[in-house]
Coordinates of C-alpha atoms in Angstrom, one line a residue:
M20 CA 42.5 1.8 -29.9
Q21 CA 42.0 5.2 -29.5
K22 CA 38.6 4.7 -31.2
K23 CA 37.7 1.3 -28.7
I24 CA 38.7 3.9 -26.1
I25 CA 36.2 6.7 -27.1
L26 CA 33.8 4.0 -28.1
Y27 CA 33.7 2.6 -24.3
F28 CA 33.6 6.2 -22.6
L29 CA 30.5 6.9 -24.9
L30 CA 29.0 3.8 -24.0
S31 CA 29.4 3.8 -20.1
N32 CA 28.3 7.7 -20.6
F33 CA 25.0 6.4 -22.3
F34 CA 24.2 3.4 -19.6
A35 CA 25.0 5.9 -17.1
L36 CA 22.8 8.6 -18.2
A37 CA 19.7 5.8 -18.8
Q38 CA 20.4 4.6 -15.0
I39 CA 19.6 8.4 -13.8
K40 CA 16.4 8.6 -15.7
N41 CA 15.4 5.2 -14.6
E42 CA 15.8 6.0 -10.7
S43 CA 12.2 6.3 -9.1
K44 CA 11.4 9.2 -7.1
S45 CA 10.2 8.3 -3.4
D46 CA 8.8 10.2 -0.1
T47 CA 8.3 9.0 3.3
Y48 CA 4.8 9.3 5.2
T49 CA 5.5 9.3 9.0
S50 CA 2.7 8.5 11.2
R51 CA 1.1 11.0 13.5
K52 CA 2.9 8.7 16.8
K53 CA 5.9 8.6 14.9
I54 CA 6.2 4.8 15.1
Y55 CA 5.6 3.8 11.7
Q56 CA 6.8 5.0 8.1
I57 CA 5.7 4.4 4.6
N58 CA 8.5 4.9 1.7
F59 CA 6.7 5.2 -1.3
N60 CA 7.2 5.7 -5.0
T61 CA 5.9 8.5 -6.5
D62 CA 5.6 7.1 -9.8
H63 CA 3.4 4.9 -8.6
W64 CA 1.6 6.3 -5.3
I65 CA 0.3 9.3 -5.2
K66 CA -0.5 10.7 -1.4
N67 CA -3.7 12.8 -1.0
S68 CA -3.0 15.9 0.6
E69 CA -6.5 15.7 3.0
S70 CA -8.3 12.9 4.1
E71 CA -11.4 12.9 6.6
N72 CA -11.3 9.4 7.8
W73 CA -8.2 8.0 7.9
D74 CA -4.2 9.1 8.7
A75 CA -3.2 8.7 5.6
E76 CA -4.7 7.9 1.7
F77 CA -2.5 7.4 -1.1
H78 CA -3.6 6.3 -4.7
D79 CA -1.9 5.2 -7.7
K80 CA -1.6 7.3 -10.8
Y81 CA -4.7 6.4 -12.9
N82 CA -6.9 6.5 -9.4
L83 CA -8.0 3.2 -9.6
L84 CA -6.6 1.5 -6.8
A85 CA -6.6 3.5 -3.1
A86 CA -4.6 2.5 -0.3
Y87 CA -5.6 3.8 3.5
F88 CA -3.3 3.8 6.2
I89 CA -4.5 4.7 10.2
E90 CA -2.9 4.4 13.4
Y91 CA -5.5 3.3 16.2
D92 CA -5.5 4.5 20.1
Y93 CA -6.1 1.1 21.1
F94 CA -5.6 -3.0 19.8
I95 CA -7.7 -4.5 18.0
S96 CA -7.9 -8.4 19.2
D97 CA -7.4 -11.3 16.6
K98 CA -11.1 -12.5 17.4
K99 CA -12.2 -8.5 16.6
I100 CA -10.5 -8.0 13.3
K101 CA -13.3 -9.1 11.3
S102 CA -16.3 -7.7 12.6
T103 CA -13.9 -4.4 12.4
I104 CA -13.6 -4.5 9.0
E105 CA -17.4 -5.5 8.6
E106 CA -18.0 -2.4 10.2
E107 CA -15.9 -0.3 8.1
Y108 CA -18.3 -1.2 4.7
K109 CA -21.7 -1.5 6.5
N110 CA -22.8 1.8 4.6
F111 CA -21.6 0.0 1.5
G112 CA -23.2 -3.5 2.0
K113 CA -22.2 -6.8 3.0
I114 CA -18.2 -7.6 3.0
K115 CA -18.4 -11.7 1.7
N116 CA -15.3 -14.2 1.2
I117 CA -13.4 -12.5 4.0
K118 CA -9.9 -14.6 4.6
I119 CA -7.6 -13.8 7.5
Y120 CA -4.6 -14.8 7.6
K121 CA -1.1 -14.5 9.2
K122 CA 1.8 -13.0 7.1
K123 CA 5.1 -11.3 7.0
I124 CA 5.9 -7.8 5.8
N125 CA 9.2 -6.5 6.5
D126 CA 9.7 -9.0 9.7
I127 CA 6.5 -7.2 11.1
E128 CA 3.8 -10.2 11.4
V129 CA 0.4 -9.1 10.5
N130 CA -3.5 -10.2 10.5
Y131 CA -4.0 -10.0 6.8
F132 CA -7.3 -10.0 5.3
E133 CA -8.9 -10.6 1.4
C134 CA -12.6 -9.4 1.0
E135 CA -15.5 -8.9 -1.3
L136 CA -18.1 -6.5 -1.8
N137 CA -20.6 -5.8 -4.2
F138 CA -21.8 -2.0 -4.4
N139 CA -23.9 -0.8 -7.4
D140 CA -23.5 -4.0 -9.4
F141 CA -19.5 -3.5 -9.9
L142 CA -17.1 -6.1 -7.7
Y143 CA -14.9 -4.7 -5.6
K144 CA -12.2 -6.4 -3.9
Y145 CA -10.0 -5.2 -0.5
Q146 CA -7.1 -6.4 1.1
G147 CA -4.7 -5.1 3.5
F148 CA -3.5 -5.8 7.1
I149 CA -4.1 -5.0 10.6
Y150 CA -1.3 -5.2 13.1
N151 CA -1.1 -4.5 16.8
G152 CA 2.3 -2.8 17.7
K153 CA 3.8 -0.3 19.8
G154 CA 0.7 2.7 21.2
G155 CA -2.1 0.7 19.3
S156 CA -3.0 -1.0 16.0
I157 CA -2.2 0.2 12.6
Q158 CA -4.1 -0.6 9.4
M159 CA -3.5 -0.4 5.7
T160 CA -6.1 -1.1 3.3
Y161 CA -6.1 -1.2 -0.5
G162 CA -9.5 -1.3 -2.3
G163 CA -10.7 -1.0 -6.1
Q164 CA -12.9 -2.7 -8.9
A165 CA -11.8 -6.4 -8.6
E166 CA -9.8 -6.5 -11.5
T167 CA -8.1 -3.5 -10.6
I168 CA -7.2 -5.2 -7.8
E169 CA -5.6 -8.0 -9.8
Q170 CA -4.2 -6.4 -12.1
N171 CA -2.1 -4.2 -9.6
Q172 CA -1.1 -6.8 -7.2
N173 CA 2.9 -5.7 -7.6
L174 CA 1.7 -1.8 -6.3
I175 CA -0.1 -3.0 -3.0
D176 CA 2.8 -5.5 -2.5
E177 CA 5.6 -2.6 -3.0
L178 CA 3.6 0.0 -1.0
N179 CA 3.4 -2.8 1.8
N180 CA 7.3 -3.3 1.4
G181 CA 7.4 0.4 2.2
I182 CA 5.9 -0.1 5.8
S183 CA 8.3 -0.2 8.5
I184 CA 8.6 0.3 12.1
I185 CA 10.4 3.5 13.2
N186 CA 13.2 2.5 15.6

């Protein structure tokens, strides 16, 4: 009986240690207006310390997938979403196959978009959303070569699910 108790004790310690090692590290980015926050897993996403055109930039640990967040001081109407996206990429080429649809992310109804861009003979895919909320609109965009987007949809969903409104 005493051997069984020792065995149970050792096994429970082993499983407890395994769970501690498997815990993810996380960090939080708070938007400049303090309206939104993004909780992200630092094992999967790295926040760039500097960004020129976006409020926050992230990339996956292999630097194949990029994510961009911006908080606008104005609202982007549903009618202007397509032209806003096309304008962002005009220096790189013409956006193709753009799809815009409503989607819920953490109880926030957003205008989700998906599109493609041929640049230097490589096919890039972009997806993300625009949301009109308190203080203006926000935009979250993910981009990379087509294969990267398709293989890492789970990482995109993970970062999307980390976005919330600060009450």
